[in-house]
């Protein structure tokens, strides 16, 4: 297990290095940050001075090298937009909001998709199954920006239910639901088809012949086997939420998380902040992947970790 | 010794499958009985309805399958209809009647240890503490010939060979001391040497536990060594039901005769029966007459018009082994010796086989 973990960590480091390199290169291609920091009236000398100050006058390789050597010490430089604030500090300030959103959304997705998918699988093709499948398809096909707007329109604008932006935990409900809904649709379908496969398998038939109760067959045997494909896809949902969907949902609900910060930092060409955000998200993605692998190993004894 | 009172009676059983392309009449009027401690072989080529019949014995026919006629009675109680049928099935399944399937590789849940699966069955049917159930599970694995049962019990199915898994499945079937073991091609998926071991095990257990066994197989070679009686199935019907020795000596149905001919030596275990020329009829539209008529060398016009019924077949007295001591000895046993055949020309068939 220890060896496995260290292997995965090394793999993870490679991934993180790759992603940050990519982002470093791409950010250097979207424009000169100095133009965004200084007012239009600034003189060419002032611009050059700032450029030298931020290190942008050096070759890209030497910039990259100092970026990497600083990153190892978890020093990601200072934000240019939030005047001289430590970039990692800013990310750490925004991160909890995003984590709240993702955790709440994924808990909702898990808690709903597993029983819904399992119930649909009990009688495939019957009315309830068809109803749940249709609902899932609608859920997974609805874009979040649209869904969020609809929710906002009906709850906030019409009935004054949701509160925009930051606030007590009730502010989390609708953004989390918006984040969860497409995932619920996809995961319900995954659970459903995995459960149908399991319930039609030979070991289920054999267990029935032994007199094992239906409840145990569905709730213990089929569910645990169906968890094997589910875990992977659930992990992907978490990753997609972390590294993508929160961007949209946070924008729609004005939720002050990492997604909001990312959009801001891109708009302001805040290179150091962009790099930090990407680095932190990449680390989280790698961690989620390791957790998925461990969960896999726990559920399926055939998976050898070595 | 075999007790002639049947524990299991199958009467005029009919099972249909509703498929998109029509209703398949998979089992068409099947009747047989199994006595206490008796071993009945059920043979027939693929698709003849053996597995479907076996599943009906445990009340396991479910949609798209449907029992459309007849009855299965276990010690007098119906497993098909009646107000208490669900309760009866629940009591009987896995406890009084147990089943072993063809494919040991997939018949165990891959993510639980074999021990926990044996324990599960024990605890389902017996009021045992976890500890007692585990001890009993070790004992059972030992009984079915698994070495180091205490270690094996905490292994997962993927850590075991096919033969070993089949032993585990047999142990599970025996967990609650059933009175009837239904084994649906228990050796088909195994290596030849392992096949023999598993059959030997079944025969041994059958003797020791006075189990009745329904042994389903493609393989007449398998049946020869183990069974008291053999029922031959063709296209959803039983065409001949006879004491094993009689069937081998003098088959009375042309299909049984063809099966025997295609099994060159009974002491050699074959993988599959050598195919008999022609194909069985489409069970969505079974023929009006004898289902074997298209492949039968004895067929006459009458065969195509009317269904031959399964009737008691009385051999002509002087025919087989009148002076054969073994046969006579067998005739004195309480075992059922009557033979039933569904063929208009059974007498001629037997004559020809003898000559
Ligand atoms: N679930 C099902 N749906 C539709 N038809 C079925 C189903 N199960 C069985 N049948 C049909 O019933 C008939 C008998 O099948 P069965 O499995 O009993 O044959 P078998 O004698 O056991 O053959 P084998 O030796 O190949 O195991 C076949 O024609 C098959 O098409
Ligand atoms: S009834 Fe006729 S066709 Fe059928 S097996 Fe007998 S002889 Fe052949
Ligand atoms: Mg079969």
XYZ file of C-alpha atoms and ligand atoms in Angstrom:
701
model
C 0.000 0.000 0.000
C 2.760 2.431 0.946
C 4.672 1.657 -2.213
C 1.526 2.016 -4.228
C 0.786 5.389 -2.694
C 4.262 6.736 -3.341
C 3.983 5.524 -6.927
C 0.722 7.332 -7.339
C 2.175 10.459 -5.772
C 5.038 10.468 -8.265
C 2.536 10.033 -11.095
C 0.513 12.844 -9.611
C 3.550 15.114 -9.510
C 4.172 14.463 -13.192
C 0.569 15.379 -13.947
C 0.784 18.550 -11.878
C 4.050 19.522 -13.531
C 2.535 18.961 -16.977
C -0.546 21.003 -16.264
C 1.327 23.913 -14.718
C 3.784 23.956 -17.615
C 0.933 24.101 -20.069
C -0.718 26.927 -18.198
C 2.563 28.796 -17.894
C 3.033 28.658 -21.662
C -0.561 29.567 -22.466
C -0.667 32.542 -20.100
C 2.471 33.965 -21.654
C 0.623 33.942 -24.959
C -2.496 35.880 -24.026
C -0.961 39.315 -23.758
C 1.262 41.597 -21.821
C 0.058 41.826 -18.213
C 1.739 45.129 -17.745
C -0.804 46.762 -20.001
C -3.527 45.612 -17.632
C -1.819 46.705 -14.486
C -0.800 50.179 -15.469
C -3.172 52.871 -16.656
C -3.174 53.724 -20.361
C -1.388 56.981 -19.624
C 1.678 55.220 -18.196
C 4.894 55.957 -19.968
C 7.023 53.402 -21.752
C 9.687 53.694 -19.023
C 7.156 52.922 -16.323
C 6.019 49.868 -18.279
C 9.570 48.652 -18.745
C 10.303 49.172 -15.078
C 7.302 47.135 -14.015
C 8.139 44.443 -16.554
C 11.621 44.161 -15.106
C 10.220 44.216 -11.601
C 7.885 41.288 -12.334
C 10.584 39.433 -14.229
C 8.775 39.523 -17.563
C 11.788 40.964 -19.326
C 13.731 37.755 -18.895
C 13.651 34.854 -21.368
C 10.657 32.555 -21.056
C 12.895 29.662 -19.997
C 14.434 31.576 -17.181
C 10.992 32.766 -16.127
C 9.809 29.178 -16.142
C 12.766 28.048 -14.126
C 12.188 30.586 -11.407
C 8.485 29.792 -11.473
C 9.251 26.127 -10.847
C 11.847 26.686 -8.186
C 9.501 29.056 -6.374
C 6.583 26.652 -6.750
C 8.540 23.910 -4.998
C 8.657 26.228 -1.992
C 4.939 26.869 -2.486
C 5.756 30.436 -3.438
C 3.600 31.359 -6.381
C 4.328 35.047 -6.403
C 2.011 37.911 -5.785
C -1.229 38.750 -7.465
C -1.057 41.722 -9.774
C -4.759 42.415 -9.494
C -5.104 42.160 -5.721
C -2.217 44.500 -5.320
C 0.749 42.643 -3.882
C -1.184 39.985 -2.078
C 0.296 36.494 -1.956
C -1.401 34.457 -4.740
C -1.582 31.253 -2.716
C -3.141 33.180 0.159
C -5.868 34.486 -2.127
C -6.563 31.019 -3.490
C -6.770 29.671 0.042
C -9.297 32.352 0.862
C -11.546 31.409 -2.048
C -11.014 27.655 -1.965
C -13.301 26.758 0.987
C -16.311 28.207 -0.814
C -15.679 26.018 -3.827
C -15.076 22.982 -1.667
C -18.358 23.609 0.151
C -20.139 23.784 -3.162
C -18.517 20.661 -4.613
C -18.888 18.598 -1.447
C -22.533 19.583 -0.993
C -23.307 19.017 -4.672
C -21.588 15.647 -4.801
C -23.226 14.447 -1.594
C -26.601 15.322 -3.088
C -25.638 13.565 -6.332
C -24.516 10.441 -4.492
C -27.448 10.280 -2.135
C -29.983 10.640 -4.936
C -28.407 8.754 -7.819
C -27.674 5.511 -5.981
C -31.201 4.771 -4.774
C -32.848 6.178 -7.903
C -30.649 4.096 -10.197
C -31.151 0.994 -8.070
C -34.925 1.444 -7.967
C -35.060 1.911 -11.730
C -33.008 -1.266 -12.185
C -35.372 -3.388 -10.107
C -37.984 -3.371 -12.841
C -36.327 -2.269 -16.050
C -38.735 -1.193 -18.739
C -41.581 -0.641 -16.313
C -43.291 2.706 -15.786
C -41.194 3.858 -12.832
C -37.995 2.962 -14.666
C -39.066 4.838 -17.772
C -39.987 7.848 -15.671
C -36.624 7.861 -13.900
C -34.713 7.378 -17.133
C -36.517 10.282 -18.754
C -35.847 12.455 -15.730
C -32.178 11.481 -15.769
C -31.859 12.284 -19.447
C -33.392 15.696 -18.893
C -31.067 16.243 -15.942
C -27.912 15.308 -17.774
C -28.856 17.180 -20.913
C -29.585 20.496 -19.211
C -26.665 22.930 -19.333
C -25.831 24.330 -15.950
C -25.854 27.964 -16.967
C -29.392 27.498 -18.250
C -30.525 25.457 -15.283
C -29.021 27.990 -12.899
C -30.762 30.852 -14.645
C -34.091 29.020 -14.541
C -33.701 28.291 -10.864
C -32.763 31.864 -10.211
C -35.669 33.156 -12.208
C -38.230 31.050 -10.426
C -36.902 31.165 -6.913
C -35.089 34.379 -6.458
C -36.727 36.739 -8.831
C -40.278 35.482 -8.483
C -40.425 34.305 -4.887
C -37.393 35.891 -3.376
C -36.133 32.522 -2.132
C -32.471 32.276 -2.993
C -30.029 34.769 -1.909
C -27.275 35.705 -4.261
C -23.660 35.556 -3.350
C -22.120 34.728 -0.035
C -24.072 34.292 3.162
C -25.356 31.673 5.621
C -25.544 28.025 4.545
C -28.945 28.471 2.905
C -27.147 30.336 0.146
C -25.491 27.061 -0.754
C -28.691 25.122 -1.531
C -29.436 26.271 -5.054
C -25.884 26.474 -6.371
C -25.240 22.974 -5.002
C -28.415 21.631 -6.619
C -27.497 23.230 -9.908
C -24.065 21.684 -9.728
C -25.515 18.296 -8.760
C -28.360 17.925 -11.210
C -26.537 16.875 -14.389
C -24.332 14.604 -12.278
C -27.450 13.049 -10.762
C -28.733 12.380 -14.272
C -25.518 10.750 -15.438
C -24.877 8.796 -12.245
C -28.444 7.508 -12.020
C -28.021 6.053 -15.487
C -24.697 4.510 -14.488
C -26.118 2.946 -11.336
C -29.148 1.733 -13.239
C -27.269 -0.016 -16.004
C -24.670 -1.456 -13.638
C -27.420 -2.796 -11.379
C -29.305 -4.301 -14.314
C -26.118 -6.085 -15.373
C -25.482 -7.373 -11.887
C -29.050 -8.501 -11.294
C -28.902 -10.532 -14.498
C -25.604 -12.150 -13.636
C -25.082 -15.794 -12.924
C -24.014 -15.298 -9.313
C -27.311 -13.547 -8.586
C -29.178 -16.461 -10.103
C -27.090 -18.860 -8.042
C -27.699 -16.840 -4.890
C -31.416 -16.911 -5.564
C -31.285 -20.670 -5.946
C -29.648 -20.837 -2.537
C -32.571 -18.980 -1.064
C -30.710 -15.740 -0.362
C -33.323 -13.039 0.148
C -34.042 -10.504 -2.559
C -33.160 -7.727 -0.179
C -29.665 -9.122 0.368
C -29.188 -9.877 -3.308
C -30.037 -6.326 -4.312
C -28.682 -4.438 -1.332
C -25.502 -6.388 -0.650
C -24.394 -8.411 -3.662
C -25.583 -6.428 -6.656
C -24.951 -3.048 -5.076
C -21.389 -3.814 -4.072
C -20.578 -5.141 -7.530
C -22.268 -2.213 -9.204
C -20.170 0.079 -7.040
C -17.093 -0.913 -9.052
C -18.009 0.998 -12.234
C -19.812 3.613 -10.172
C -16.743 4.638 -8.192
C -14.790 5.590 -11.292
C -17.593 7.616 -12.758
C -18.398 9.267 -9.485
C -14.757 10.280 -9.181
C -14.906 11.785 -12.636
C -17.971 13.747 -11.648
C -16.110 15.155 -8.657
C -13.211 16.105 -10.894
C -15.438 17.699 -13.509
C -17.222 19.640 -10.804
C -13.958 20.801 -9.236
C -12.194 21.665 -12.431
C -15.006 22.949 -14.576
C -18.605 23.134 -13.577
C -18.043 25.268 -10.496
C -16.864 27.981 -12.862
C -20.299 28.213 -14.428
C -22.323 27.713 -11.286
C -20.313 30.226 -9.291
C -20.700 32.761 -12.044
C -24.451 32.302 -12.254
C -25.029 32.468 -8.506
C -22.287 34.959 -7.829
C -20.750 32.450 -5.468
C -17.363 33.693 -4.301
C -15.345 30.552 -4.963
C -12.342 29.521 -6.964
C -14.292 29.524 -10.204
C -15.239 33.128 -9.751
C -11.643 33.921 -8.891
C -10.408 32.062 -11.979
C -12.655 34.057 -14.283
C -11.503 37.269 -12.666
C -7.833 36.357 -12.885
C -8.128 35.471 -16.556
C -9.958 38.670 -17.303
C -7.288 40.677 -15.496
C -4.378 38.683 -16.978
C -3.250 37.977 -13.430
C -0.673 35.387 -14.451
C 0.527 34.464 -11.012
C -2.976 33.989 -9.752
C -4.016 31.872 -12.765
C -1.009 29.643 -12.279
C -1.738 29.214 -8.611
C -5.373 28.342 -9.197
C -4.467 25.779 -11.826
C -1.811 24.317 -9.590
C -4.197 23.963 -6.661
C -6.930 22.437 -8.822
C -4.438 20.002 -10.358
C -3.349 18.918 -6.887
C -6.956 18.316 -5.910
C -7.626 16.312 -9.071
C -4.628 14.123 -8.366
C -5.785 13.606 -4.789
C -9.299 12.685 -5.894
C -7.807 10.157 -8.299
C -5.817 8.544 -5.527
C -8.923 8.358 -3.361
C -10.800 6.693 -6.244
C -8.056 4.106 -6.583
C -8.122 3.319 -2.900
C -11.909 3.043 -2.910
C -11.618 0.715 -5.874
C -9.236 -1.511 -4.039
C -11.520 -1.649 -1.039
C -14.571 -2.565 -3.108
C -13.023 -5.002 -5.539
C -10.620 -7.557 -4.061
C -9.484 -8.537 -7.551
C -7.746 -5.205 -7.978
C -4.213 -5.657 -6.799
C -2.400 -2.625 -5.549
C 1.309 -3.199 -5.999
C -31.400 -48.009 -0.764
C -33.791 -46.180 -2.919
C -37.165 -45.402 -1.500
C -39.725 -45.716 -4.270
C -42.089 -43.069 -2.917
C -41.270 -39.996 -4.900
C -40.194 -36.841 -3.110
C -40.500 -34.832 -6.274
C -43.270 -35.169 -8.800
C -43.307 -33.216 -12.014
C -46.589 -33.526 -13.813
C -47.415 -32.322 -17.287
C -45.198 -29.316 -16.835
C -45.425 -26.731 -19.583
C -43.245 -23.650 -19.727
C -43.358 -20.865 -22.316
C -41.002 -17.979 -22.938
C -42.523 -14.836 -24.328
C -39.950 -13.412 -26.688
C -40.075 -10.617 -29.184
C -40.106 -13.120 -31.989
C -42.875 -15.289 -30.626
C -43.683 -17.639 -27.790
C -41.102 -20.381 -27.273
C -42.683 -23.535 -25.914
C -39.536 -24.600 -24.098
C -41.038 -27.322 -21.933
C -43.980 -29.190 -23.382
C -45.701 -31.592 -21.064
C -42.859 -32.998 -19.003
C -43.541 -35.532 -16.277
C -41.131 -37.445 -14.087
C -40.606 -38.339 -10.474
C -37.579 -38.666 -8.256
C -37.556 -41.001 -5.302
C -35.812 -40.377 -2.003
C -32.111 -41.005 -2.516
C -32.554 -41.648 -6.212
C -30.277 -40.232 -8.882
C -32.027 -39.283 -12.071
C -30.051 -38.243 -15.105
C -31.621 -35.766 -17.495
C -29.940 -35.816 -20.884
C -30.638 -34.196 -24.208
C -29.038 -31.858 -26.652
C -28.695 -28.136 -26.223
C -31.979 -26.252 -26.102
C -34.085 -29.291 -25.225
C -35.325 -27.614 -22.048
C -33.245 -29.266 -19.344
C -32.196 -26.107 -17.540
C -35.629 -24.579 -17.752
C -37.118 -27.715 -16.211
C -34.524 -27.619 -13.438
C -35.253 -23.983 -12.671
C -38.942 -24.780 -12.325
C -38.080 -27.161 -9.493
C -36.885 -24.205 -7.430
C -39.676 -21.879 -8.436
C -37.176 -19.882 -10.466
C -39.095 -19.440 -13.681
C -39.752 -15.758 -14.065
C -40.646 -13.466 -16.904
C -40.225 -13.745 -19.816
C -40.767 -17.377 -18.777
C -44.086 -18.638 -17.510
C -45.362 -21.956 -16.258
C -48.479 -22.351 -18.351
C -49.567 -25.783 -17.262
C -48.873 -28.744 -15.050
C -47.418 -28.883 -11.598
C -44.273 -29.524 -9.604
C -44.898 -31.107 -6.232
C -42.307 -31.403 -3.540
C -43.325 -33.935 -0.925
C -46.898 -33.325 -1.937
C -46.786 -29.522 -1.868
C -47.106 -27.564 -5.084
C -44.216 -25.309 -6.072
C -46.282 -23.795 -8.864
C -49.653 -22.750 -7.574
C -51.818 -22.525 -4.524
C -52.191 -19.997 -1.736
C -48.953 -20.920 0.045
C -46.718 -21.355 -2.939
C -44.415 -18.399 -2.136
C -43.932 -19.603 1.396
C -43.303 -23.154 0.277
C -40.741 -22.042 -2.290
C -39.025 -19.881 0.267
C -38.784 -22.801 2.660
C -37.679 -25.305 0.060
C -35.266 -23.266 -2.024
C -31.672 -23.719 -0.970
C -32.735 -25.730 2.012
C -34.640 -28.826 0.926
C -33.780 -28.552 -2.744
C -30.381 -27.141 -3.640
C -28.882 -26.392 -7.009
C -25.423 -26.386 -8.529
C -24.901 -24.638 -11.827
C -22.797 -25.236 -14.870
C -20.418 -22.364 -14.553
C -18.407 -22.287 -11.339
C -16.430 -19.298 -12.599
C -19.410 -16.970 -12.468
C -21.700 -18.584 -9.909
C -19.937 -16.985 -6.945
C -20.060 -13.317 -6.095
C -16.573 -12.073 -7.040
C -16.283 -9.431 -4.323
C -17.008 -11.536 -1.243
C -14.887 -14.292 0.247
C -16.092 -17.818 -0.357
C -16.407 -18.253 3.393
C -18.764 -15.343 3.778
C -20.889 -16.735 0.984
C -21.137 -20.153 2.624
C -21.904 -18.453 5.935
C -24.587 -16.377 4.255
C -26.452 -19.495 3.140
C -26.075 -21.132 6.524
C -27.359 -18.117 8.371
C -30.202 -17.685 5.973
C -31.598 -21.125 6.694
C -30.255 -22.035 10.110
C -30.257 -20.085 13.301
C -26.517 -20.094 13.778
C -24.252 -17.571 15.383
C -21.612 -16.044 13.150
C -18.964 -18.120 14.807
C -20.858 -21.381 14.598
C -21.682 -20.696 10.958
C -18.043 -20.101 10.195
C -17.007 -23.305 11.915
C -19.641 -25.181 9.942
C -18.445 -23.565 6.721
C -14.922 -24.855 7.370
C -16.384 -28.287 7.981
C -18.343 -28.169 4.740
C -15.304 -27.178 2.690
C -13.510 -30.082 4.262
C -16.350 -32.450 3.357
C -16.183 -31.479 -0.305
C -12.482 -32.168 -0.351
C -10.916 -28.739 -0.160
C -7.491 -28.849 1.465
C -6.684 -26.250 4.148
C -10.296 -25.183 4.549
C -9.500 -22.747 7.350
C -7.283 -20.749 5.016
C -9.367 -21.218 1.923
C -12.395 -19.803 3.641
C -11.018 -16.291 3.631
C -10.053 -16.407 -0.037
C -11.936 -14.780 -2.841
C -13.356 -16.756 -5.765
C -10.713 -15.381 -8.137
C -8.046 -17.009 -6.025
C -9.456 -20.472 -6.731
C -9.483 -22.813 -9.717
C -12.693 -23.817 -11.468
C -12.770 -27.242 -9.875
C -12.230 -25.746 -6.445
C -14.996 -23.224 -6.979
C -17.351 -25.982 -8.048
C -16.492 -27.753 -4.804
C -17.313 -24.574 -2.908
C -20.629 -24.345 -4.743
C -21.392 -27.938 -3.875
C -20.504 -27.203 -0.258
C -22.938 -24.313 -0.315
C -25.612 -26.503 -1.849
C -25.073 -29.058 0.884
C -24.898 -26.465 3.650
C -28.443 -27.047 4.808
C -28.568 -30.782 4.234
C -30.955 -30.722 1.295
C -32.931 -33.761 0.256
C -32.612 -33.088 -3.448
C -29.586 -31.748 -5.271
C -30.205 -30.399 -8.753
C -26.930 -30.272 -10.647
C -27.203 -28.528 -14.008
C -24.202 -29.663 -16.026
C -21.910 -29.341 -13.019
C -18.837 -30.518 -14.922
C -19.260 -29.061 -18.399
C -17.030 -26.079 -17.711
C -14.243 -28.114 -16.114
C -11.186 -30.029 -17.315
C -11.726 -33.690 -17.969
C -9.776 -34.879 -14.937
C -11.542 -32.412 -12.675
C -14.871 -33.482 -14.167
C -14.317 -37.026 -12.965
C -13.365 -35.819 -9.491
C -16.452 -33.675 -9.161
C -18.724 -36.490 -10.331
C -17.094 -38.832 -7.900
C -17.699 -36.296 -5.159
C -21.359 -35.990 -6.079
C -21.749 -39.768 -6.106
C -20.032 -40.080 -2.731
C -22.106 -37.378 -1.127
C -25.210 -38.859 -2.634
C -24.427 -42.162 -0.937
C -23.452 -40.668 2.391
C -26.213 -38.151 2.735
C -28.920 -40.205 1.028
C -29.471 -37.322 -1.316
C -31.752 -37.494 -4.266
C -29.976 -36.036 -7.280
C -31.171 -34.665 -10.575
C -28.080 -34.660 -12.751
C -28.425 -32.707 -15.961
C -25.897 -33.315 -18.664
C -25.137 -33.456 -22.341
C -22.984 -36.376 -21.651
C -24.306 -39.915 -21.551
C -20.898 -41.058 -20.371
C -21.404 -39.036 -17.223
C -24.837 -40.455 -16.610
C -23.698 -44.025 -17.009
C -21.545 -44.114 -13.935
C -23.712 -42.184 -11.575
C -27.435 -42.437 -12.266
C -30.106 -44.921 -11.276
C -32.478 -43.749 -13.956
C -32.153 -41.642 -17.041
C -34.729 -39.386 -18.647
C -33.990 -38.394 -22.217
C -35.338 -35.049 -23.274
C -35.941 -33.844 -26.789
C -37.515 -30.565 -27.901
C -39.191 -29.855 -24.587
C -40.482 -33.362 -23.988
C -39.255 -36.466 -22.255
C -39.019 -39.163 -24.868
C -37.731 -41.986 -22.733
C -37.415 -42.584 -19.009
C -35.772 -45.795 -17.968
C -33.414 -47.410 -15.488
C -29.903 -46.453 -16.574
C -28.776 -50.001 -17.242
C -31.804 -50.742 -19.425
C -31.403 -47.577 -21.404
C -27.788 -48.363 -22.166
C -28.475 -51.962 -23.003
C -31.513 -51.408 -25.156
C -32.703 -47.913 -25.875
C -36.311 -47.960 -27.008
C -36.586 -44.480 -28.474
C -34.796 -43.693 -31.727
C -33.398 -40.497 -30.193
C -31.962 -42.357 -27.194
C -30.504 -44.899 -29.582
C -28.938 -42.135 -31.658
C -27.526 -40.482 -28.557
C -25.962 -43.757 -27.496
C -24.515 -44.372 -30.906
C -22.942 -40.960 -30.861
C -21.242 -41.748 -27.540
C -18.675 -44.246 -28.769
C -17.589 -45.584 -25.429
C -19.477 -45.030 -22.260
C -16.410 -45.193 -20.068
C -14.832 -42.298 -21.905
C -16.090 -38.955 -20.773
C -16.839 -36.837 -23.792
C -16.974 -33.106 -23.865
C -20.106 -32.934 -25.903
C -22.370 -35.369 -27.597
C -21.407 -35.886 -31.177
C -24.116 -34.129 -33.088
C -26.932 -36.136 -34.553
C -27.707 -35.163 -38.099
C -30.420 -32.567 -38.556
C -31.715 -29.943 -36.170
C -34.416 -29.939 -33.520
C -37.679 -28.206 -34.439
C -38.356 -24.539 -33.836
C -40.067 -24.491 -30.467
C -42.114 -21.468 -31.417
C -44.001 -23.691 -33.818
C -43.660 -27.244 -32.550
C -44.798 -29.852 -35.070
C -48.198 -31.502 -34.822
C -46.674 -34.971 -34.721
C -43.511 -36.396 -33.193
C -40.863 -33.695 -32.813
C -38.121 -36.122 -33.811
C -39.816 -37.197 -37.037
C -37.618 -35.066 -39.314
C -34.484 -36.770 -38.036
C -35.845 -40.200 -37.268
C -34.893 -43.186 -39.420
C -37.958 -45.042 -38.163
C -40.462 -42.319 -38.973
C -43.713 -43.299 -40.683
C -46.567 -41.086 -41.845
C -48.448 -41.567 -38.630
C -45.545 -40.013 -36.705
C -46.057 -36.695 -38.437
C -49.756 -36.557 -37.653
C -50.022 -37.461 -34.011
C -47.888 -36.878 -30.939
C -46.632 -40.099 -29.422
C -47.420 -40.126 -25.712
C -45.041 -41.145 -22.990
C -46.334 -44.607 -22.138
C -45.154 -47.524 -20.128
C -43.133 -49.763 -22.349
C -43.292 -53.461 -21.645
C -40.381 -55.308 -23.106
C -41.066 -58.597 -24.758
C -40.150 -61.082 -22.026
C -37.438 -63.051 -23.828
C -35.576 -60.048 -25.089
C -32.870 -58.701 -22.901
C -30.783 -60.636 -20.552
C -33.394 -63.068 -19.360
C -30.527 -65.072 -17.982
C -28.505 -62.063 -17.021
C -27.976 -62.276 -13.307
C -27.199 -58.635 -12.909
C -30.391 -57.532 -14.548
C -32.422 -59.948 -12.478
C -30.814 -58.727 -9.326
C -31.683 -55.233 -10.240
C -35.249 -56.189 -10.909
C -35.560 -57.356 -7.334
C -34.535 -54.034 -5.923
C -37.211 -51.711 -4.701
C -36.001 -49.213 -7.327
C -38.481 -48.393 -9.971
C -37.850 -50.533 -12.965
C -40.580 -49.449 -15.301
C -39.636 -47.721 -18.467
C -41.696 -45.184 -20.343
C -41.184 -44.259 -23.957
C -42.831 -41.794 -26.305
C -42.574 -43.486 -29.682
C -45.036 -45.278 -31.877
C -42.427 -47.747 -32.940
C -40.597 -48.364 -29.695
C -40.872 -52.130 -29.958
C -39.316 -52.179 -33.430
C -36.576 -49.789 -32.369
C -35.623 -52.007 -29.508
C -35.685 -55.086 -31.701
C -33.351 -53.416 -34.122
C -30.999 -52.304 -31.395
C -30.878 -55.852 -30.100
C -30.189 -57.405 -33.442
N -34.766 -16.386 -20.568
C -35.171 -16.960 -21.714
N -35.753 -16.232 -22.675
C -36.165 -16.788 -23.829
N -36.046 -18.098 -24.125
C -35.472 -18.876 -23.214
C -34.995 -18.360 -21.959
N -34.457 -19.371 -21.254
C -34.592 -20.476 -22.037
N -35.196 -20.194 -23.200
C -35.507 -21.133 -24.282
O -35.901 -22.352 -23.743
C -35.358 -23.432 -24.490
C -34.724 -24.425 -23.573
O -33.587 -23.855 -22.959
P -32.735 -24.617 -21.850
O -31.760 -23.631 -21.337
O -33.614 -25.283 -20.872
O -31.983 -25.716 -22.708
P -30.973 -26.796 -22.168
O -31.545 -28.119 -22.476
O -30.605 -26.532 -20.762
O -29.739 -26.555 -23.125
P -28.189 -26.541 -22.782
O -27.767 -27.960 -22.861
O -27.610 -25.718 -23.875
O -28.004 -25.939 -21.436
C -34.389 -22.848 -25.477
O -34.961 -22.966 -26.761
C -34.276 -21.398 -25.114
O -34.301 -20.620 -26.283
S -42.734 -41.609 -33.058
Fe -42.070 -41.997 -35.105
S -40.809 -40.241 -35.588
Fe -41.112 -40.210 -33.427
S -39.367 -41.257 -32.649
Fe -40.932 -42.802 -32.873
S -40.630 -43.609 -34.875
Fe -39.457 -41.761 -34.810
Mg -28.842 -25.829 -19.798
